XYZ file of C-alpha atoms in Angstrom:
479
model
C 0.000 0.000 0.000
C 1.539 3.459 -0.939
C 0.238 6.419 2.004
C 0.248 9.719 0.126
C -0.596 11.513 3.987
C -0.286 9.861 7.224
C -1.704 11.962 10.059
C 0.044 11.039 13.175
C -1.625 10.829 16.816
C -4.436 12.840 15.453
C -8.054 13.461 18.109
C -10.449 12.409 15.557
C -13.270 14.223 16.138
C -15.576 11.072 13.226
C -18.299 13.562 12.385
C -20.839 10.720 13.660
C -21.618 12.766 17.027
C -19.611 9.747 18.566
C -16.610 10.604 21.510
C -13.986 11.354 20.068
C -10.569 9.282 20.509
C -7.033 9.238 19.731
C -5.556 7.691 16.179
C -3.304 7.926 13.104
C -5.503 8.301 9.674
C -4.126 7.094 6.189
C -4.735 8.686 2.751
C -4.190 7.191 -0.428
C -5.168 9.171 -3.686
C -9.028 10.609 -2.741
C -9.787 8.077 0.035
C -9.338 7.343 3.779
C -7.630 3.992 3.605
C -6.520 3.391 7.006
C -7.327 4.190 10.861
C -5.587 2.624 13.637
C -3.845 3.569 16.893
C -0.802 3.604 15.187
C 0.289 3.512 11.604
C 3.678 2.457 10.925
C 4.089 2.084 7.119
C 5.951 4.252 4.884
C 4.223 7.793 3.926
C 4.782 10.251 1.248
C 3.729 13.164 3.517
C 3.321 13.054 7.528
C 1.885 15.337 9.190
C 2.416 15.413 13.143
C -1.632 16.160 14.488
C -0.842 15.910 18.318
C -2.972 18.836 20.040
C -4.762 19.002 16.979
C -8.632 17.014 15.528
C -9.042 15.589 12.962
C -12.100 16.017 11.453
C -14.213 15.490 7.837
C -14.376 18.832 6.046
C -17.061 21.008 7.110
C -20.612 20.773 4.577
C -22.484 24.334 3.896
C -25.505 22.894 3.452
C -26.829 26.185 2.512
C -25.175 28.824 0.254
C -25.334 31.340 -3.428
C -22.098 30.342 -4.600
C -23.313 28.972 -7.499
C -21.017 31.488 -9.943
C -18.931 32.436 -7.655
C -17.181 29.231 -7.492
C -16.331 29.736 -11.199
C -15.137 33.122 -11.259
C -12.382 31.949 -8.800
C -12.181 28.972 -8.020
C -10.158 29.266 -5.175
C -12.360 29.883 -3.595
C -10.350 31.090 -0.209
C -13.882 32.407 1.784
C -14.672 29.016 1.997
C -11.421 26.789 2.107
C -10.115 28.977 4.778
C -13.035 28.269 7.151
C -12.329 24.595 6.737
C -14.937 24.308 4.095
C -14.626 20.759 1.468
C -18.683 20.630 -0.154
C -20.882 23.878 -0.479
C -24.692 23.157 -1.477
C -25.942 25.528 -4.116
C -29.306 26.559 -5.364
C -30.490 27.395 -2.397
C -33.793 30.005 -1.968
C -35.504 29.214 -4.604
C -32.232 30.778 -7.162
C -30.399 28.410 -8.788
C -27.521 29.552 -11.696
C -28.210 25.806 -12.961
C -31.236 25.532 -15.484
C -31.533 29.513 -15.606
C -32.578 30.589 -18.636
C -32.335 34.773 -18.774
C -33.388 37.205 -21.596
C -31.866 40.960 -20.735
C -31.600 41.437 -17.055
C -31.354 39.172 -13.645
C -34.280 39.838 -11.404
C -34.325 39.877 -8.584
C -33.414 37.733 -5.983
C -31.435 35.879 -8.877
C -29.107 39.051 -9.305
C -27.609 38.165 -5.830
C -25.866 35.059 -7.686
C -23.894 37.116 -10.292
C -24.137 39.354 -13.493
C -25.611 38.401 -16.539
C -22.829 37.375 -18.543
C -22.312 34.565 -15.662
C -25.569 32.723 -16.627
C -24.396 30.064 -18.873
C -26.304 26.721 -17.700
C -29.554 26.039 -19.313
C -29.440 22.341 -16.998
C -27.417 20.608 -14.620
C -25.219 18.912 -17.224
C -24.047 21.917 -18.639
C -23.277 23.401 -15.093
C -21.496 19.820 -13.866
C -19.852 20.296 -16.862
C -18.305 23.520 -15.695
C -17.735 23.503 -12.572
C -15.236 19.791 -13.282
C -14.008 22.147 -16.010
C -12.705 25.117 -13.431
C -11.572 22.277 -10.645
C -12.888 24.645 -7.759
C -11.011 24.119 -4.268
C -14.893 23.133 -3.134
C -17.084 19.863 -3.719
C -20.110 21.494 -5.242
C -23.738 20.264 -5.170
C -26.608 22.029 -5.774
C -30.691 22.177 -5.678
C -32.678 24.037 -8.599
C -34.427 27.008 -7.774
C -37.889 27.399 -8.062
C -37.932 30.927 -8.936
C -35.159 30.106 -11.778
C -37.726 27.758 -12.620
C -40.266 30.303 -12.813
C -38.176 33.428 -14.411
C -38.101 30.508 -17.518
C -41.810 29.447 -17.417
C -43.851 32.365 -16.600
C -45.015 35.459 -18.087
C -44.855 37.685 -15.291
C -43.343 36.560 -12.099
C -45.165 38.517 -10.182
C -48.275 36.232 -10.839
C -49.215 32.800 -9.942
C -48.372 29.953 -12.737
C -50.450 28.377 -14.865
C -51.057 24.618 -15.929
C -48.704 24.941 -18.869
C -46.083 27.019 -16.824
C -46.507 24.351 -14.394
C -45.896 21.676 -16.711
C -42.940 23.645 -18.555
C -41.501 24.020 -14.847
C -41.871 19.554 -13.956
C -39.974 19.174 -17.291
C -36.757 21.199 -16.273
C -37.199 20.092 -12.813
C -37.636 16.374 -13.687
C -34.067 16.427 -16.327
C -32.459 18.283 -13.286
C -32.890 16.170 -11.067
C -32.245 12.935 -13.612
C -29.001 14.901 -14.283
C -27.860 15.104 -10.255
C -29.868 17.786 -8.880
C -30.038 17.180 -4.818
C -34.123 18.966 -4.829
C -35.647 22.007 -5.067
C -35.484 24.878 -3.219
C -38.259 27.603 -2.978
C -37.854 31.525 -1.660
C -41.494 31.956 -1.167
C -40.917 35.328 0.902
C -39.180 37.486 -2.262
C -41.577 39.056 -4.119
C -41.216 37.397 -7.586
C -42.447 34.303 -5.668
C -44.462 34.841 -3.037
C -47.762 35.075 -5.380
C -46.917 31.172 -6.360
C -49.527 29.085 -4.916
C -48.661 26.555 -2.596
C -50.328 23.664 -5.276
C -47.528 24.906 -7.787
C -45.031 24.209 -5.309
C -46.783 20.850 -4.670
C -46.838 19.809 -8.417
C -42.997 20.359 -8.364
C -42.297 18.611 -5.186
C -44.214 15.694 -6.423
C -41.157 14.828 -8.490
C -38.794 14.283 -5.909
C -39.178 11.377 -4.347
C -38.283 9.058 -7.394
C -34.499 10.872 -7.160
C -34.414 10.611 -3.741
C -34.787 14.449 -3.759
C -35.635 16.768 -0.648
C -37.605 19.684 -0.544
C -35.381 23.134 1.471
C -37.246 26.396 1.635
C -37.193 29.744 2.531
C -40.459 30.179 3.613
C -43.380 32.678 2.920
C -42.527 34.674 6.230
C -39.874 34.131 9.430
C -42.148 36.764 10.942
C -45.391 36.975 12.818
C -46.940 34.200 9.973
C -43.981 31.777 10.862
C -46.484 29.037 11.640
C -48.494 29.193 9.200
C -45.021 29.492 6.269
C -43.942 26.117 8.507
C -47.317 24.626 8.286
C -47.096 25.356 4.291
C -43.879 23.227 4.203
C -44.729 20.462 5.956
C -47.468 20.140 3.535
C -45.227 20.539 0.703
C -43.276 18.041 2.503
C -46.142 15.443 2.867
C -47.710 16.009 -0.545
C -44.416 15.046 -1.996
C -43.571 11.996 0.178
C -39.863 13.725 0.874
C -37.780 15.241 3.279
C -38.474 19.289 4.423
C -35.520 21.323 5.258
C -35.885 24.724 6.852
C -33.938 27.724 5.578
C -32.181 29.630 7.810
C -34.594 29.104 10.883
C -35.160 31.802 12.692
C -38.124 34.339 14.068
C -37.443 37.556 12.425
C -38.200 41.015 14.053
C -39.138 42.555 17.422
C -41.913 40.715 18.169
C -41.460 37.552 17.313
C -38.512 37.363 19.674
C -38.661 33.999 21.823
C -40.946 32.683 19.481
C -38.285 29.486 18.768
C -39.598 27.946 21.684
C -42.938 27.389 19.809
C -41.600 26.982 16.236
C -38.882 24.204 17.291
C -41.674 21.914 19.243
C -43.912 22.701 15.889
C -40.980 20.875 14.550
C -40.762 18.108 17.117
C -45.089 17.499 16.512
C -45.089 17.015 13.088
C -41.252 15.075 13.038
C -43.639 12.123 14.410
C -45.291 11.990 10.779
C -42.638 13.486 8.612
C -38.951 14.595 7.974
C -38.133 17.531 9.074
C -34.922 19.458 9.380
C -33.476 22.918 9.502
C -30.535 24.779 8.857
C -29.142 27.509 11.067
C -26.311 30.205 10.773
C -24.481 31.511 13.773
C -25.281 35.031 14.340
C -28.330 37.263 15.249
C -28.315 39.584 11.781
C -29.087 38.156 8.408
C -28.393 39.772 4.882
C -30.209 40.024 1.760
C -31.298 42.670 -0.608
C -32.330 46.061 0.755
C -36.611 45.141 0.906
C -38.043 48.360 1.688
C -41.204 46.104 3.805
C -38.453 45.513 6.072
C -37.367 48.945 7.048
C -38.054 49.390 10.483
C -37.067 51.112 13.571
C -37.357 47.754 15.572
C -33.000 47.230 15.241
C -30.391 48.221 13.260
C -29.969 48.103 9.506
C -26.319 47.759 7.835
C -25.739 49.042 4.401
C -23.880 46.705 2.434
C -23.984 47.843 -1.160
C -25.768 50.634 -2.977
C -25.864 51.475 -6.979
C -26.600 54.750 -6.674
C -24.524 55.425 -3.192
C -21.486 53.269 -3.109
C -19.913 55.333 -0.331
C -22.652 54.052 1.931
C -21.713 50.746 2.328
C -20.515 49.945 5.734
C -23.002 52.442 6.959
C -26.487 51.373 9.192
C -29.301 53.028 7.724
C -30.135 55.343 10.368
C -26.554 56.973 10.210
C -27.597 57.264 6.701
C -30.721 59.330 7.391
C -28.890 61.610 10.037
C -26.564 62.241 7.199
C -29.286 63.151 4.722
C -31.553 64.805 7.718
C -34.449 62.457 6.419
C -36.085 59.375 7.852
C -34.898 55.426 7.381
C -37.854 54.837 4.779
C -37.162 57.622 2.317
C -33.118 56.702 3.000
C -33.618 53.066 2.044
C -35.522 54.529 -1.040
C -33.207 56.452 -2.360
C -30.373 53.786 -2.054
C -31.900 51.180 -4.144
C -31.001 49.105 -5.540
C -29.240 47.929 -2.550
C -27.606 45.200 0.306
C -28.367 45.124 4.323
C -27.312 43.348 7.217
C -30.426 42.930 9.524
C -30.241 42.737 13.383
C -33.582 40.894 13.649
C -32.863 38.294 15.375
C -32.537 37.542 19.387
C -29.210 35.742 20.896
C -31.385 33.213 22.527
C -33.912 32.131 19.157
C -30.309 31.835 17.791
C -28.726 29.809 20.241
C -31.795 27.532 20.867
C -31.566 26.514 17.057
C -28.481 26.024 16.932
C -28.931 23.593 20.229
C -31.591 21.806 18.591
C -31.389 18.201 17.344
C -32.896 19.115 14.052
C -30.205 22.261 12.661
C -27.362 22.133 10.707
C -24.870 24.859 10.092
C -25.042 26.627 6.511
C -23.575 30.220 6.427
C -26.185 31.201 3.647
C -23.020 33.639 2.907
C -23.996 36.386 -0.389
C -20.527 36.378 -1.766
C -21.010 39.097 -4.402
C -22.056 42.313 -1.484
C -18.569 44.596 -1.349
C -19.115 44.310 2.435
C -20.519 40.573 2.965
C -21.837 39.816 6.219
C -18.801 37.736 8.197
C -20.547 34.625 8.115
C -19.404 33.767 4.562
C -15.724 33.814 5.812
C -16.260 32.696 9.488
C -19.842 30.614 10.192
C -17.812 27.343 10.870
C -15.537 28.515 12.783
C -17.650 30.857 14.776
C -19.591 27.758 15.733
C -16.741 25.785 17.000
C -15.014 28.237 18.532
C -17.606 30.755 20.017
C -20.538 28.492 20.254
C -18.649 25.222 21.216
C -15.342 26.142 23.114
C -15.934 29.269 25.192
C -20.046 29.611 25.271
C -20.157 25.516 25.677
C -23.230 25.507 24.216
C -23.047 21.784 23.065
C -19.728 19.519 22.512
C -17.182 19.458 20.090
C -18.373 16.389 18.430
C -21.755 17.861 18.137
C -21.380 20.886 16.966
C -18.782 18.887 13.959
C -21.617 16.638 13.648
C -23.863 19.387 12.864
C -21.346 20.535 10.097
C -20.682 17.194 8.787
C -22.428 14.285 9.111
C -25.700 15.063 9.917
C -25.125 17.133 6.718
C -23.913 14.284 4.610
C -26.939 12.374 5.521
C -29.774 15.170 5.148
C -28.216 16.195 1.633
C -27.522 12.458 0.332
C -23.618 12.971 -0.392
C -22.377 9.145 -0.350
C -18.661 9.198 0.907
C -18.395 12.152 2.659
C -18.930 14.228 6.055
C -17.187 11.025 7.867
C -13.751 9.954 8.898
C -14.435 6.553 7.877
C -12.100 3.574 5.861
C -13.074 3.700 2.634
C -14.585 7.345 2.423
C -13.644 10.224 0.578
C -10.187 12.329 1.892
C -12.331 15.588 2.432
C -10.367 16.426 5.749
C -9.846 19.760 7.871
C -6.802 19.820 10.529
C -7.568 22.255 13.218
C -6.130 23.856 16.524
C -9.460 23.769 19.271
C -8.187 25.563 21.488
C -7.346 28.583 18.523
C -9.979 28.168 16.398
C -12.401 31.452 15.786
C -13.861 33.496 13.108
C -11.555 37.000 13.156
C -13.984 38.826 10.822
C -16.380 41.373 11.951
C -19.572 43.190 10.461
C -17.015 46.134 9.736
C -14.018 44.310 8.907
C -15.611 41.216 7.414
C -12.946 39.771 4.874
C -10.890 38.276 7.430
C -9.541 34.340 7.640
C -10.326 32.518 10.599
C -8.035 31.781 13.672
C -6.676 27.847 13.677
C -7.366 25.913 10.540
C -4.063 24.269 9.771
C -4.803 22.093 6.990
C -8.023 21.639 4.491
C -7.766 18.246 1.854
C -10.624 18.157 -0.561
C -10.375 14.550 -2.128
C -7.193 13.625 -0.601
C -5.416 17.446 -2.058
C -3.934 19.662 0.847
C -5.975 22.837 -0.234
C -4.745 25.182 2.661
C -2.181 25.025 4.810
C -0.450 27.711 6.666
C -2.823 30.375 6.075
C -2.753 30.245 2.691
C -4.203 28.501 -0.506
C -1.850 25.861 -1.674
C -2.629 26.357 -5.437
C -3.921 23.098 -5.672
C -7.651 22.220 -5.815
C -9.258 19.068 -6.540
C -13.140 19.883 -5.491
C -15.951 18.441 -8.165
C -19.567 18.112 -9.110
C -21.146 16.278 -6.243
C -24.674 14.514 -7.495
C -26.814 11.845 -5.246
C -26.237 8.918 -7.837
C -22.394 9.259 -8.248
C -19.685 11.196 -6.352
């Protein structure tokens, strides 16, 4: 047997949720071949890992890097933060199967510019992203508002039988061509007039691939129950599994409200499966939506067209500056990005407790002043959540990141340390590791991540990319 790595008296932390323990790991080409107490043969490459876990590569299940993983595929905001798979298409936007004429609406435009949009279907998009070799593993789900910009007159309207019809076809080669599910983003406003029975006529496709349904539902604010109620039917109708975007109970007055939402979750987890996804910080980002413009918390300009210099800016400094209000500020700055404080420490804390979460950053990689969660949500969790706040275990909070992720998302091989699995690896210092970004100062690497290996490549090591990258198309049928 020829060891490319051997990783000496490593703490493997398995990614099961199991205790960790002490051991020496063997790679060979793209696969774990070996895990005993010690290894003795002869290795290419050791690497001492005392003081150090061992761990599978950390899974965003939820992310819009679709394009962005082309355009550079090293792709450091990721890599750096111990990152090895990324699941695109998430929200109901997917760059896969989109089809655009002469501009990108809305929320699609937060993927890229038009010249990006190149993949008619999955194939074409596989096709690309083996091309470019990313430093990522990249799956991805197909939007349901692509699927809709291609099928529908007016998005703004609910679609017909044909549309409908137009919409199973794409979906159905998608999903024949390695598409994980669909997503929907039933709260942006070139969805949220789709009926719930056009979401059901899609869904009904999914269980013959194995699919899974992940939205981003009508409302995370005072209709939360009634947005989760709406999945769970989707969920049902279709016979597959419901994930939860980005859980959370959005603004003032909803604060607290996780305690009702998560057992809502528990209840119907007796009929159904149900899971959610959960990034670790109380402000979310998206496009400036002037319905969410409130006085309630603050508001962080990210990007403006019209007002560039206003990005790093909350939108009531904004205001002051222009002696007007917040409304007719975020007016006059559109099109733009924000940063939203809407959510309370303990609603974020209690999901990211719960049985059912998973971490996903949900990361916009394209704002000029990202929120610090697309360079430092794993971390964050590990460090922060895990290490000083003890909010659950080590080998929790990597199950949360890898396993449990592997499992939910169907990616054979991968989000274990296991014989015979994929080499998708991250080396990393527990006692170091943190995010170092902030909402000011987001574009920062994090604190303690030694070494990333994506397929059995060292992708980062010392703080920096290595130049090599060996990440790939990731579909349920083949990896």
């Amino acid at each position: 047997m020829k060891i490319n790595w051997l990783f000496k008296n490593a703490t493997v932390v398995d990614g099961s949720g199991n205790t960790e323990y002490q051991a020496d790991v063997a790679v060979e080409g793209d696969r774990i071949v070996l895990i005993a107490p010690s290894i003795t043969t002869a290795a290419e490459n050791i690497i001492d890992c005392r003081g150090l876990v061992l761990s599978p590569g950390f899974i965003d299940v939820h992310t819009h890097d679709d394009l962005v993983v082309i355009r550079k595929p090293d792709y450091i905001e990721k890599t750096s933060q111990g990152v090895t798979s990324i699941i695109v298409g998430n929200c109901g936007i997917s760059a896969a199967c989109a089809t655009l004429k002469d501009e990108v609406p809305d929320p699609i435009n937060l993927l890229g510019e038009l010249d990006e949009f190149h993949y008619p279907d999955v194939a074409r998009y596989r096709e690309r992203i083996n091309a470019v070799t990313p430093s990522v593993n990249v799956a991805t789900l197909i939007g349901h508002t692509t699927l809709r910009n291609n099928c529908v007159e007016s998005l703004l309207e609910p679609a017909n039988e044909n549309n409908i019809n137009s919409m199973r076809e794409t979906l159905n080669q998608a999903l024949q061509q390695g598409a994980l599910g669909l997503s929907t983003g039933l709260s942006y406003g070139n969805a949220v007039n789709a009926s719930t029975e056009e979401i059901c006529a899609l869904a009904e496709l999914l269980a013959e691939h194995q699919g899974l349904y992940t939205t981003h539902m009508r409302t995370e604010y005072d209709g939360i129950i009634d947005a989760m109620l709406e999945a769970f039917q989707v969920g049902r109708h279709g016979q597959v599994p419901v994930q939860i975007s980005h859980h959370k109970c959005a603004g003032a007055k909803n604060w607290g409200r996780t305690t009702e939402t998560l057992a809502l979750i528990e209840k119907y987890q007796q009929r159904q499966e149900i899971n959610c996804d959960v990034y670790p910080y109380r402000a979310g980002s998206s496009n400036l939506d002037l319905k969410q413009v409130t006085e309630d918390y603050d508001i962080l300009i990210t990007w403006s067209t019209p007002y560039p210099e206003m990005s790093g800016k909350t939108l009531q400094q904004i205001a002051q500056q222009w002696e007007t209000d917040i409304h007719h500020a975020a007016a006059r700055l559109q099109p733009a990005g924000a940063i939203y404080f809407q959510m309370h420490e303990d609603d974020v804390r209690r999901v990211l407790q719960h049985p059912s979460s998973m971490v996903g950053s949900d990361g916009l990689p394209c704002d000029p002043n990202p929120h610090p969660r697309l360079w430092g949500t794993f971390p964050r969790v590990l460090g922060h959540y895990s290490r000083d706040e003890k909010l659950f275990p080590l080998t929790t909070a990597i199950h949360k990141m890898t396993g449990m992720s592997a499992w939910r998302f169907g990616l054979t091989g991968r989000g274990l340390v296991r014989e015979g699995n994929f080499a998708d690896l991250v080396i990393f210092d527990p006692q170091k590791i943190n995010e170092t970004g902030t909402f000011q100062n987001p574009k920062q690497t994090a604190d303690g991540i030694e070494h990333v290996f994506v397929n059995g490549v060292l992708t980062w090591s010392h703080k920096q990319m290595t130049g090599l990258r060996a990440g790939k198309f990731l579909s349920r049928k083949e990896q």
